[in-house]
Amino acid sequence: MTSTYSMTNKKHWVPDWALNDNIAEVLENRRKGIMKRCKELSPYQNPWYNRPHSLNIRSGSLSLCTTAKGGSTFWKTVLRLNMDSKTLSPWSKFKLSQAKTRFVVTRNPWHRLVSAWNDKIMNTYGNEWTRKMCRNRLWKKFITFSEFIEHCVIASWKHGRRYNTHWLPVIDRCHICRPKSHIDVFIAAENMKKEGKYLLHEYGGVSDPDWLMTRARNSSIRPAEKKRDTKTYQQHYLDVSREHINILKEMYKYEIFLFDYPETPFVDFENS
């Protein structure tokens, strides 16, 4: 019988934003911490054989390196509503330099995987999309979360298949630790309402960020996101084998280290 984890012995995890109400300090301390940890990873090598390119959206003084399942649709909508936004290739150095502040949204990888499965496998795309992204297997209409982890996420990593941006580590998508990447602000998806409001007001010059974010949310929310999941994201991992959770730890070890996320999905912080 395959060994699985139990939630009886959760690990304690406290995010930086839970310790400080001063958003400016949280963002600056986070940026400094990430840059310091980047130096400890040097020389970091992107493991994906067909090296992913970053996708940048610029609007006024803000430039976003998008992270699928990290609020990318929401932020594209925010930037589009705020000003005429432009999609730029990673090589558009001059145009990118016109934006004064470049930001990235990070997200707990354990939570992000559940979101990818729920949104892209369970509620959005059909069998054809699942087949392409999950080793060309013929699947029933829906696959379980543990099957998704084994045959989609882990298989693409182990067998050198094309990466999928919905579970690609942010460090590989946005090349966080490259000196030329120069990320000014790292927004935590878990605290995006407060941090996004600060970003738009202080760096984007938006006079009413609450109104803008609410409008963007109403415009970008998907049907799947309106449904309440009867499980916590942690409960989805109860059926995932220890072996596969350990592989996920290896896959996301730089993400976990760089952004100070928990090493296990089983933590005792309710907003993790």
Coordinates of N, CA and C in Angstrom, one line a residue, residues 107 120 125 233 255 262-263:
R107 N 3.3 32.7 -5.2 CA 2.2 32.0 -4.5 C 2.7 30.7 -4.0
K120 N -7.9 24.2 -14.3 CA -7.6 23.8 -15.7 C -8.0 22.4 -16.0
Y125 N -11.0 23.0 -19.0 CA -10.6 22.3 -20.3 C -11.1 20.9 -20.3
Y233 N -7.1 23.2 0.7 CA -6.1 22.8 -0.2 C -5.2 21.7 0.4
E255 N 11.9 27.5 -5.2 CA 10.7 28.3 -4.9 C 10.5 28.4 -3.4
P262 N 6.3 27.1 2.9 CA 6.5 25.9 3.7 C 7.0 24.7 2.9
E263 N 7.8 23.9 3.5 CA 8.3 22.7 2.8 C 7.3 21.6 2.7

